[in-house]
Each structure stands twice: as C-alpha cells, then as structure tokens.
Coordinates of C-alpha atoms in Angstrom, one line a residue:
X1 CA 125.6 101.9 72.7
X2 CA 129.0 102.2 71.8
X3 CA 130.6 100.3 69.0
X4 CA 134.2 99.5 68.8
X5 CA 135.5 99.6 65.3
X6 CA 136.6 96.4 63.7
X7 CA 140.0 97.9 62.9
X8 CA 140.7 97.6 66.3
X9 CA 140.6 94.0 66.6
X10 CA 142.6 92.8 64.1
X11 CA 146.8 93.7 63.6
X12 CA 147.4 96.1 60.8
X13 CA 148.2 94.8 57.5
X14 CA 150.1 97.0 56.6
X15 CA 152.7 96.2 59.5
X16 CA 156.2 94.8 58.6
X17 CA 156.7 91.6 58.8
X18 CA 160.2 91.2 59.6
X19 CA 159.1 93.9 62.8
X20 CA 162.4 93.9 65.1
X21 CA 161.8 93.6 69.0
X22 CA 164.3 93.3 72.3
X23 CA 164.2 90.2 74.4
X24 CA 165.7 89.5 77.5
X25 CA 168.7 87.4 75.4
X26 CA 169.0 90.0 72.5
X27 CA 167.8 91.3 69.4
X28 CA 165.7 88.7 67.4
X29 CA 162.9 88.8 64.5
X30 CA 159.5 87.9 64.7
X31 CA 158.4 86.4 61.5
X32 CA 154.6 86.2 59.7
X33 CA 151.8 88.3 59.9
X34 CA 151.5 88.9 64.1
X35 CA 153.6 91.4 65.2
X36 CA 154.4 92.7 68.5
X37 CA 152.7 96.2 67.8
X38 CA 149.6 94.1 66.1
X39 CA 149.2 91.8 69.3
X40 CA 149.4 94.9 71.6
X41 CA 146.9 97.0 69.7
X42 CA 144.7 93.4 69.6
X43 CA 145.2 93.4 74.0
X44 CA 144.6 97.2 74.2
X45 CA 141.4 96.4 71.8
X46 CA 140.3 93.5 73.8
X47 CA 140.8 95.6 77.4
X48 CA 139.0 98.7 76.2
X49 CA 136.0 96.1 74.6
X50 CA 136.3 94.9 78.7
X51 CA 136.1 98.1 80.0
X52 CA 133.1 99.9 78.1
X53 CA 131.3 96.4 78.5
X54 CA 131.3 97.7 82.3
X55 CA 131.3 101.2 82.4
X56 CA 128.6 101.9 79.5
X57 CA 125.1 100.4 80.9
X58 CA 123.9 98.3 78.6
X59 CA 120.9 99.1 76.6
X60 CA 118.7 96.5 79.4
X61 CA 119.4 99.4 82.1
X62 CA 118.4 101.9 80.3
X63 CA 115.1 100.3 79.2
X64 CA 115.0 99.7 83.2
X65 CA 115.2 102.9 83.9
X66 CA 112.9 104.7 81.8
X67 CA 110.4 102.0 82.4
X68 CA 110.8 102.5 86.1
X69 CA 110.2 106.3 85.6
X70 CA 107.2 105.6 83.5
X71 CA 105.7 103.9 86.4
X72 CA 106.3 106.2 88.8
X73 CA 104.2 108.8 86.5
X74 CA 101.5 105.8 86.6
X75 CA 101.6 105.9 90.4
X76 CA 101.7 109.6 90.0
X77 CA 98.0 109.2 88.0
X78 CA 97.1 107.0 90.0
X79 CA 96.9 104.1 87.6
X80 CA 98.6 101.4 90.1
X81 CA 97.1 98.5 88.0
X82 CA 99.3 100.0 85.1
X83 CA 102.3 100.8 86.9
X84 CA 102.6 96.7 89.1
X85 CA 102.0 95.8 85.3
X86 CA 105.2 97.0 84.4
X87 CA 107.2 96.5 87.3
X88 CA 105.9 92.6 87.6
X89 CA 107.3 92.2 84.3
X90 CA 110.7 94.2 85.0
X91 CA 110.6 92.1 88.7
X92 CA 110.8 89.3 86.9
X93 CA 113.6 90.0 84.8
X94 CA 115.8 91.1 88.0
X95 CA 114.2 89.7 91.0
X96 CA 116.8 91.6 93.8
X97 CA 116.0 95.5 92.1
X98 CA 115.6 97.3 94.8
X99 CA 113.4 100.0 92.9
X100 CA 111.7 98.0 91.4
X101 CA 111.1 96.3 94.6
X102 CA 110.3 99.3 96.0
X103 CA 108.1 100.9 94.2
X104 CA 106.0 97.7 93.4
X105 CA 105.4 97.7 97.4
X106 CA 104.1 101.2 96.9
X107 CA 101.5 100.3 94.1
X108 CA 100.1 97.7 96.6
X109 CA 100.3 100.4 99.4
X110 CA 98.4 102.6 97.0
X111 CA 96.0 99.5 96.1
X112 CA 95.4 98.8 100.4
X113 CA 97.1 95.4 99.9
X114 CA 99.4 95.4 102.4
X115 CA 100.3 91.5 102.1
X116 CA 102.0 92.0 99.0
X117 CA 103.3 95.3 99.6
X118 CA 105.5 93.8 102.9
X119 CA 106.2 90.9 100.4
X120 CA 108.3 93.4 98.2
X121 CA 109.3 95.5 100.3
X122 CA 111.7 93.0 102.2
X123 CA 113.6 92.2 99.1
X124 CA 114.0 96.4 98.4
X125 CA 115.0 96.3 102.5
X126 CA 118.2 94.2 101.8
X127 CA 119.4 96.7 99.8
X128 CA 117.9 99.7 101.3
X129 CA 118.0 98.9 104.7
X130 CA 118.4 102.8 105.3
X131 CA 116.2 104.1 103.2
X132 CA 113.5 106.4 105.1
X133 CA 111.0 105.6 102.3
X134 CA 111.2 102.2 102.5
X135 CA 111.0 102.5 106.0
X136 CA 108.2 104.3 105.8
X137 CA 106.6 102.3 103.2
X138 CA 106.8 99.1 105.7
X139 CA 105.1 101.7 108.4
X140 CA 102.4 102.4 105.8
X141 CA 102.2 98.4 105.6
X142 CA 101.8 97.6 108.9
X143 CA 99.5 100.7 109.7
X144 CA 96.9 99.1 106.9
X145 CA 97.3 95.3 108.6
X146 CA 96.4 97.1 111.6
X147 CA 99.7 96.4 113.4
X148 CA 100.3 99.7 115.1
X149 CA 103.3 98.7 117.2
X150 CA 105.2 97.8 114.3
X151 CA 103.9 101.1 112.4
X152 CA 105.1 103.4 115.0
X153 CA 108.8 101.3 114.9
X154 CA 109.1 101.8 111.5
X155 CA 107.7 105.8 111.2
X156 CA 110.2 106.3 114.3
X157 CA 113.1 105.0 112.3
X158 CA 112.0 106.7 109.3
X159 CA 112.3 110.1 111.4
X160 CA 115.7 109.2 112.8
X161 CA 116.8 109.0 109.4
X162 CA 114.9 111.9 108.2
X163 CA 113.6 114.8 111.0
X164 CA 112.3 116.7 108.1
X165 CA 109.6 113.9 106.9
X166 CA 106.6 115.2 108.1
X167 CA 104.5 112.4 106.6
X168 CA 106.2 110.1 109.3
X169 CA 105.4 112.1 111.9
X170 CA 102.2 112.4 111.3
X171 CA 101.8 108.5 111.5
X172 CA 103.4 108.2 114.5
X173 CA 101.4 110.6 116.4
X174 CA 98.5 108.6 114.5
X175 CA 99.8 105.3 115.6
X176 CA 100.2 106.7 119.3
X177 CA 96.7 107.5 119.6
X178 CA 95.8 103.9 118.1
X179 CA 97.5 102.6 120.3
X180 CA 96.3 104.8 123.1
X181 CA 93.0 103.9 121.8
X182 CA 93.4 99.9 121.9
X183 CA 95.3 99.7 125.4
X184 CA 92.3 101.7 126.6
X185 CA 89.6 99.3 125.0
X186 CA 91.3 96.4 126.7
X187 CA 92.0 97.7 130.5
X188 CA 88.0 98.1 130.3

C-alpha cells in the first residue's frame, strides 16, 4: 500500500505570509497562515490521495486474489471441500465476483452437485456471459442433471466461442449420442 506523506496535506510553514497573488480586479494580499501555493499543494494532495485510492487495489483485492489462486491449486489437488471453503467465505464478502462465482460452480461440478454449481454459475454468467468456460461449466451442469438438450446448447456455444476446446466437443458428440440414445428408447 502506498502512503502519502503527511507533508503533503498540510501548507508549508515556512510559506510567507504576506504571499502576493493576481485577481481578476488587481494585485491584492492574502493575509494568515493559508496561502495560495499552500491551498494548491493541499488540492493537488487531496486529488493524488483520490487518485491512488482508485488506481492502487487495495490490500482486500489482493487478499482476493491470492486467495482465489490458492483455491484453484485446491481444485487442482483435488481438495474441493477446501477450495468452496474459501471461496464461500470470499462469496460472501463480494456476492457479484464473477471468479469467485465461477470457480465455486466448478468445485460443485467437481463434487457432482450440479444444483449448486448452476446456482453460481448464473451470478458468474452476468458478468461472463461470453466466457467459453463458464459456458462450459453450465454444459457440465446440465450434462450431470441429466439435461442433455441443454448440455449440447451450452458445449455448442462454448465451441463457437472457442473451435480449439476439445473438451467441448467431446461432450457434444457425448450429448448427441444421449440424446440419440433417449429419442430411440421412447419411439419404442
């Protein structure tokens, strides 16, 4: 975190007090200790303050971050248990994080709960609407419900987004012959 130094904030002392500046009417003399070149440096102090505030993430994101990436190595090890324990707690400190979203959906994937996964992966959708993993994901979601229709919709999107993921191609040729399978079972 950046700190802005306390100089900044407060006019010089050692400014004069009799400082001269120009108005629209003439010359003139502002008297006591606020000067006009202490009240600028004061603004620019306050404005830069304004600025870092929303340039530099604060130290929240960046505890986020690293605590999203240390699930993903969960997920990674296969300890989904771990990783929804840490993204449940980061969910609940920013409900709308599509990551976090996101990769929540993929622990329940992982875990064959596909309730909860679809649950987060609509809030991650609003955000990454086209997104071919989250796409995919939903695919994954409806494939373990047994929904193949809605599968094969959501592989075939993920493949118009991305021709090169394989993965989604596979499950769409899967949920063809599902639903090859199922039609055949009913016209029986």
């Amino acid at each position: 975190t950046l700190s802005v130094s306390a100089s900044l904030l407060h006019p010089p002392s050692n400014l004069n007090e009799n400082a001269t500046t120009s108005t629209a009417t003439g010359h003139g003399k502002i008297r006591g200790k606020a000067s006009l070149p202490g009240i600028v440096v004061y603004f620019i102090a306050i404005v830069l303050i304004a600025l870092i505030s929303i340039i530099v993430p604060s130290d929240k994101q960046y505890s986020a971050s690293s605590q999203i990436n240390r699930s993903i190595k969960l997920i990674d090890n296969k300890d989904y248990k771990g990783a929804q324990k840490i993204l449940l707690k980061l969910n609940g400190q920013d409900p709308s994080n599509a990551l976090v979203n996101q990769n929540l959906a993929a622990t329940y994937i992982m875990a064959h709960d596909p309730d909860n996964a679809l649950k987060y992966l609509g809030v991650a959708y609003k955000t990454l609407y086209s997104n071919e993993n989250v796409l995919f994901n939903y695919g994954l979601a409806y494939y373990q419900q047994g929904n193949y229709a809605e599968a094969l919709k959501c592989f075939e999107i993920a493949i118009s987004l991305n021709p090169s993921m394989v993965n989604a191609h596979t499950y769409a040729g899967t949920m063809c012959y599902k639903l090859r399978r199922s039609e055949e079972r009913f016209s029986r």
